mmCIF file of C-alpha atoms in Angstrom:
data_model
loop_
_atom_site.group_PDB
_atom_site.id
_atom_site.type_symbol
_atom_site.label_atom_id
_atom_site.label_comp_id
_atom_site.label_asym_id
_atom_site.label_seq_id
_atom_site.Cartn_x
_atom_site.Cartn_y
_atom_site.Cartn_z
ATOM 1 C CA GLU S 1 -17.084 13.041 -6.776
ATOM 2 C CA ALA S 2 -16.779 12.632 -3.026
ATOM 3 C CA GLY S 3 -13.294 13.020 -1.592
ATOM 4 C CA VAL S 4 -11.432 10.979 0.987
ATOM 5 C CA ALA S 5 -13.364 10.920 4.259
ATOM 6 C CA GLN S 6 -11.738 10.623 7.665
ATOM 7 C CA SER S 7 -13.063 10.514 11.196
ATOM 8 C CA PRO S 8 -12.788 11.712 13.826
ATOM 9 C CA ARG S 9 -11.272 15.079 12.933
ATOM 10 C CA TYR S 10 -9.832 15.617 16.392
ATOM 11 C CA LYS S 11 -8.956 13.289 19.244
ATOM 12 C CA ILE S 12 -7.408 13.909 22.633
ATOM 13 C CA ILE S 13 -6.262 10.963 24.737
ATOM 14 C CA GLU S 14 -3.900 10.253 27.572
ATOM 15 C CA LYS S 15 -0.717 8.292 27.091
ATOM 16 C CA ARG S 16 -1.075 4.532 27.221
ATOM 17 C CA GLN S 17 -4.677 4.739 25.986
ATOM 18 C CA SER S 18 -5.712 3.331 22.620
ATOM 19 C CA VAL S 19 -7.215 5.168 19.670
ATOM 20 C CA ALA S 20 -8.545 4.315 16.220
ATOM 21 C CA PHE S 21 -8.926 6.350 13.072
ATOM 22 C CA TRP S 22 -11.170 5.579 10.119
ATOM 23 C CA CYS S 23 -10.731 6.367 6.440
ATOM 24 C CA ASN S 24 -13.029 5.917 3.456
ATOM 25 C CA PRO S 25 -11.163 6.435 0.162
ATOM 26 C CA ILE S 26 -12.499 7.743 -3.109
ATOM 27 C CA SER S 27 -14.731 5.155 -4.764
ATOM 28 C CA GLY S 28 -12.787 2.913 -7.111
ATOM 29 C CA HIS S 29 -9.358 3.779 -5.740
ATOM 30 C CA ALA S 30 -7.391 0.590 -5.227
ATOM 31 C CA THR S 31 -4.530 2.103 -3.257
ATOM 32 C CA LEU S 32 -4.837 3.581 0.216
ATOM 33 C CA TYR S 33 -2.145 5.292 2.272
ATOM 34 C CA TRP S 34 -1.792 6.366 5.893
ATOM 35 C CA TYR S 35 0.617 9.192 6.663
ATOM 36 C CA GLN S 36 1.802 10.716 9.924
ATOM 37 C CA GLN S 37 2.439 14.471 9.884
ATOM 38 C CA ILE S 38 4.204 15.797 12.949
ATOM 39 C CA LEU S 39 3.970 19.547 13.520
ATOM 40 C CA GLY S 40 6.528 21.384 11.388
ATOM 41 C CA GLN S 41 7.299 18.377 9.196
ATOM 42 C CA GLY S 42 6.089 16.909 5.954
ATOM 43 C CA PRO S 43 3.911 13.806 5.912
ATOM 44 C CA LYS S 44 5.643 10.467 6.406
ATOM 45 C CA LEU S 45 4.187 7.287 4.948
ATOM 46 C CA LEU S 46 3.189 4.729 7.581
ATOM 47 C CA ILE S 47 1.503 2.072 5.482
ATOM 48 C CA GLN S 48 0.260 1.508 1.942
ATOM 49 C CA PHE S 49 -2.469 -0.895 0.867
ATOM 50 C CA GLN S 50 -3.217 -2.198 -2.604
ATOM 51 C CA ASN S 51 -6.813 -3.383 -2.383
ATOM 52 C CA ASN S 52 -6.768 -5.262 0.952
ATOM 53 C CA GLY S 53 -3.106 -6.275 0.850
ATOM 54 C CA VAL S 54 -0.200 -4.426 2.463
ATOM 55 C CA VAL S 55 2.338 -3.107 -0.046
ATOM 56 C CA ASP S 56 4.633 -1.198 2.316
ATOM 57 C CA ASP S 57 4.597 -0.956 6.088
ATOM 58 C CA SER S 58 8.316 -0.447 6.597
ATOM 59 C CA GLN S 59 7.844 2.752 8.618
ATOM 60 C CA LEU S 60 4.935 1.571 10.743
ATOM 61 C CA PRO S 61 5.884 1.110 14.430
ATOM 62 C CA LYS S 62 4.392 -2.333 14.572
ATOM 63 C CA ASP S 63 4.746 -2.719 18.318
ATOM 64 C CA ARG S 64 1.996 -0.168 18.809
ATOM 65 C CA PHE S 65 0.463 0.674 15.439
ATOM 66 C CA SER S 66 -1.777 -1.565 13.363
ATOM 67 C CA ALA S 67 -3.888 -1.026 10.283
ATOM 68 C CA GLU S 68 -6.331 -3.012 8.266
ATOM 69 C CA ARG S 69 -8.308 -2.600 5.098
ATOM 70 C CA LEU S 70 -10.977 -5.239 5.097
ATOM 71 C CA LYS S 71 -12.803 -5.805 1.815
ATOM 72 C CA GLY S 72 -10.388 -3.446 0.066
ATOM 73 C CA VAL S 73 -12.429 -0.323 0.733
ATOM 74 C CA ASP S 74 -12.301 1.593 4.005
ATOM 75 C CA SER S 75 -9.468 1.322 6.479
ATOM 76 C CA THR S 76 -8.745 1.663 10.184
ATOM 77 C CA LEU S 77 -5.480 2.733 11.800
ATOM 78 C CA LYS S 78 -5.040 1.897 15.488
ATOM 79 C CA ILE S 79 -2.521 2.965 18.100
ATOM 80 C CA GLN S 80 -2.233 0.935 21.291
ATOM 81 C CA PRO S 81 -0.797 2.095 23.624
ATOM 82 C CA ALA S 82 -0.286 5.720 22.610
ATOM 83 C CA LYS S 83 2.855 7.676 23.485
ATOM 84 C CA LEU S 84 3.366 11.428 23.734
ATOM 85 C CA GLU S 85 5.389 11.394 20.502
ATOM 86 C CA ASP S 86 2.384 10.040 18.609
ATOM 87 C CA SER S 87 0.800 13.502 18.736
ATOM 88 C CA ALA S 88 0.413 14.382 15.071
ATOM 89 C CA VAL S 89 -2.042 14.675 12.216
ATOM 90 C CA TYR S 90 -2.869 11.338 10.613
ATOM 91 C CA LEU S 91 -3.649 11.697 6.946
ATOM 92 C CA CYS S 92 -5.311 9.162 4.727
ATOM 93 C CA ALA S 93 -4.875 9.291 0.960
ATOM 94 C CA SER S 94 -6.022 7.200 -1.966
ATOM 95 C CA SER S 95 -5.080 6.777 -5.604
ATOM 96 C CA LEU S 96 -6.184 4.737 -8.576
ATOM 97 C CA ASP S 97 -2.988 2.708 -8.644
ATOM 98 C CA ARG S 98 0.262 2.527 -6.708
ATOM 99 C CA PHE S 99 2.622 4.199 -9.093
ATOM 100 C CA THR S 100 2.500 7.586 -10.688
ATOM 101 C CA ASP S 101 -1.150 8.361 -10.174
ATOM 102 C CA THR S 102 -2.145 11.345 -8.084
ATOM 103 C CA GLN S 103 -2.759 10.776 -4.392
ATOM 104 C CA TYR S 104 -5.855 12.487 -2.997
ATOM 105 C CA PHE S 105 -5.732 13.370 0.681
ATOM 106 C CA GLY S 106 -8.407 13.487 3.317
ATOM 107 C CA PRO S 107 -8.656 16.302 5.901
ATOM 108 C CA GLY S 108 -6.766 14.318 8.518
ATOM 109 C CA THR S 109 -7.258 13.463 12.185
ATOM 110 C CA ARG S 110 -5.397 15.614 14.681
ATOM 111 C CA LEU S 111 -4.303 13.471 17.633
ATOM 112 C CA THR S 112 -3.128 14.986 20.879
ATOM 113 C CA VAL S 113 -1.624 12.640 23.462
ATOM 114 C CA LEU S 114 -1.404 14.095 26.978
ATOM 115 C CA ALA H 1 18.197 7.629 -0.718
ATOM 116 C CA GLN H 2 15.646 10.064 -2.016
ATOM 117 C CA SER H 3 15.258 13.354 -0.204
ATOM 118 C CA VAL H 4 13.727 16.782 -0.620
ATOM 119 C CA THR H 5 15.039 20.059 0.729
ATOM 120 C CA GLN H 6 12.818 23.101 0.905
ATOM 121 C CA LEU H 7 14.795 26.250 1.566
ATOM 122 C CA GLY H 8 13.024 28.597 3.936
ATOM 123 C CA SER H 9 10.433 27.356 6.402
ATOM 124 C CA HIS H 10 8.637 30.702 6.036
ATOM 125 C CA VAL H 11 8.372 33.006 3.034
ATOM 126 C CA SER H 12 6.613 36.368 3.220
ATOM 127 C CA VAL H 13 5.531 38.383 0.169
ATOM 128 C CA SER H 14 3.279 41.334 -0.483
ATOM 129 C CA GLU H 15 0.021 40.844 -2.297
ATOM 130 C CA GLY H 16 0.723 41.146 -6.031
ATOM 131 C CA ALA H 17 4.396 40.244 -5.693
ATOM 132 C CA LEU H 18 6.176 37.277 -7.212
ATOM 133 C CA VAL H 19 6.025 34.030 -5.253
ATOM 134 C CA LEU H 20 9.109 31.789 -5.349
ATOM 135 C CA LEU H 21 9.260 28.658 -3.210
ATOM 136 C CA ARG H 22 12.430 26.616 -3.520
ATOM 137 C CA CYS H 23 12.744 22.846 -3.721
ATOM 138 C CA ASN H 24 15.818 20.731 -4.337
ATOM 139 C CA TYR H 25 15.671 16.972 -4.572
ATOM 140 C CA SER H 26 18.000 14.024 -4.464
ATOM 141 C CA SER H 27 17.329 11.021 -6.655
ATOM 142 C CA SER H 28 19.628 8.607 -8.480
ATOM 143 C CA VAL H 29 17.027 7.792 -11.131
ATOM 144 C CA PRO H 30 14.574 9.977 -13.080
ATOM 145 C CA PRO H 31 12.187 11.407 -10.526
ATOM 146 C CA TYR H 32 8.578 12.339 -10.403
ATOM 147 C CA LEU H 33 8.126 15.644 -8.618
ATOM 148 C CA PHE H 34 5.099 17.158 -6.946
ATOM 149 C CA TRP H 35 3.953 20.316 -5.219
ATOM 150 C CA TYR H 36 1.100 20.078 -2.726
ATOM 151 C CA VAL H 37 -0.651 22.876 -0.829
ATOM 152 C CA GLN H 38 -2.162 22.528 2.637
ATOM 153 C CA TYR H 39 -4.624 25.069 3.972
ATOM 154 C CA PRO H 40 -5.233 25.218 7.731
ATOM 155 C CA ASN H 41 -7.005 22.154 9.115
ATOM 156 C CA GLN H 42 -7.245 20.580 5.676
ATOM 157 C CA GLY H 43 -5.533 17.774 3.850
ATOM 158 C CA LEU H 44 -3.016 18.202 1.058
ATOM 159 C CA GLN H 45 -4.137 19.249 -2.410
ATOM 160 C CA LEU H 46 -2.057 18.622 -5.515
ATOM 161 C CA LEU H 47 -0.913 21.826 -7.219
ATOM 162 C CA LEU H 48 1.102 20.263 -10.008
ATOM 163 C CA LYS H 49 3.322 17.330 -10.882
ATOM 164 C CA TYR H 50 6.244 16.565 -13.174
ATOM 165 C CA THR H 51 6.327 13.115 -14.745
ATOM 166 C CA SER H 52 9.106 13.431 -17.371
ATOM 167 C CA ALA H 53 7.144 15.305 -20.009
ATOM 168 C CA ALA H 54 7.533 19.087 -20.405
ATOM 169 C CA THR H 55 10.009 20.602 -17.956
ATOM 170 C CA LEU H 56 7.762 23.598 -17.307
ATOM 171 C CA VAL H 57 4.669 22.396 -15.526
ATOM 172 C CA LYS H 58 1.576 24.510 -15.062
ATOM 173 C CA GLY H 59 -0.719 23.828 -12.159
ATOM 174 C CA ILE H 60 -3.837 25.136 -10.543
ATOM 175 C CA ASN H 61 -4.364 28.624 -9.124
ATOM 176 C CA GLY H 62 -1.761 30.179 -11.443
ATOM 177 C CA PHE H 63 1.222 28.262 -10.078
ATOM 178 C CA GLU H 64 3.931 26.707 -12.193
ATOM 179 C CA ALA H 65 7.225 24.918 -11.603
ATOM 180 C CA GLU H 66 10.261 24.193 -13.731
ATOM 181 C CA PHE H 67 12.221 20.951 -13.568
ATOM 182 C CA LYS H 68 15.964 21.639 -13.851
ATOM 183 C CA LYS H 69 17.922 18.411 -13.885
ATOM 184 C CA SER H 70 21.326 20.106 -13.810
ATOM 185 C CA GLU H 71 20.368 21.954 -10.637
ATOM 186 C CA THR H 72 18.238 19.121 -9.179
ATOM 187 C CA SER H 73 15.590 21.748 -8.545
ATOM 188 C CA PHE H 74 11.839 22.079 -8.923
ATOM 189 C CA HIS H 75 11.026 25.581 -7.700
ATOM 190 C CA LEU H 76 7.413 26.770 -7.510
ATOM 191 C CA THR H 77 6.468 30.214 -8.806
ATOM 192 C CA LYS H 78 3.434 32.436 -9.225
ATOM 193 C CA PRO H 79 3.699 35.865 -10.866
ATOM 194 C CA SER H 80 1.317 37.661 -8.519
ATOM 195 C CA ALA H 81 0.462 36.558 -4.979
ATOM 196 C CA HIS H 82 -3.072 36.707 -3.675
ATOM 197 C CA MET H 83 -4.197 36.666 -0.066
ATOM 198 C CA ARG H 84 -5.828 33.276 -0.630
ATOM 199 C CA ASP H 85 -2.421 31.779 -1.482
ATOM 200 C CA ALA H 86 -1.412 31.921 2.175
ATOM 201 C CA ALA H 87 -0.881 28.275 3.130
ATOM 202 C CA GLU H 88 1.793 25.633 3.623
ATOM 203 C CA TYR H 89 3.437 24.222 0.531
ATOM 204 C CA PHE H 90 5.120 20.835 0.295
ATOM 205 C CA CYS H 91 7.454 19.557 -2.378
ATOM 206 C CA ALA H 92 7.649 15.783 -2.826
ATOM 207 C CA VAL H 93 9.659 13.298 -4.889
ATOM 208 C CA SER H 94 9.045 9.726 -5.904
ATOM 209 C CA ASP H 95 10.946 7.340 -8.139
ATOM 210 C CA SER H 96 11.365 3.688 -9.003
ATOM 211 C CA ASP H 97 14.055 3.166 -6.359
ATOM 212 C CA SER H 98 11.555 4.015 -3.643
ATOM 213 C CA SER H 99 8.744 2.034 -5.279
ATOM 214 C CA TYR H 100 7.222 5.402 -6.097
ATOM 215 C CA LYS H 101 6.678 6.198 -2.436
ATOM 216 C CA LEU H 102 6.172 9.947 -1.920
ATOM 217 C CA ILE H 103 8.989 11.569 0.060
ATOM 218 C CA PHE H 104 7.994 15.010 1.310
ATOM 219 C CA GLY H 105 10.030 18.048 2.224
ATOM 220 C CA SER H 106 9.451 19.798 5.527
ATOM 221 C CA GLY H 107 7.250 22.459 3.974
ATOM 222 C CA THR H 108 7.306 26.219 3.445
ATOM 223 C CA ARG H 109 4.684 28.447 4.971
ATOM 224 C CA LEU H 110 3.737 31.285 2.627
ATOM 225 C CA LEU H 111 2.560 34.492 4.244
ATOM 226 C CA VAL H 112 0.929 37.152 2.047
ATOM 227 C CA ARG H 113 0.947 40.727 3.340
ATOM 228 C CA PRO H 114 -1.841 43.071 2.248
#
């Protein structure tokens, strides 16, 4: 089966610009996650969707980050305006349900903010 | 609050030697525990997970981990390292108190010397 797809793989922008990342989860997976992985750290959950509803966005910097999952399938994460500290790898993951099921990760988008 | 501590940001072993990557967790309720591997420029791949069944968990690529409640540990081992095992390894915990959100450690980079 196809895995989690993400694009673009790499993005370089200047601070105060905006950027968007796209994720297509594994077919049939109801739950979708966005993680931020700063160099030298483990991934940190930004937002979790169950179908097209938000389950947890407690660690999403809502003044600059937004995410949507229209139609309960693919998802977009946006940053506007970007700051230097947003430089990180943004990982998308999906799972069948929101509890103990395995999360499958995409290859990530590496963002560099100059 | 849940947390994961991975001792040693870098571990170096010779090819054929025992691999031991340490993970200690903090959780006030029965945890689920995971080990993920991340190869360069790729997303995370699940190696194994503990979900309250057998305390010794066998995963892919010859890895296994043992859940020790008294020590709050979930160390990852492999009897004989191979060059292809060189990667970053992340331990993660989830439980009902965190709504089963994955909390990752900071990772251990495994280097395998020929």
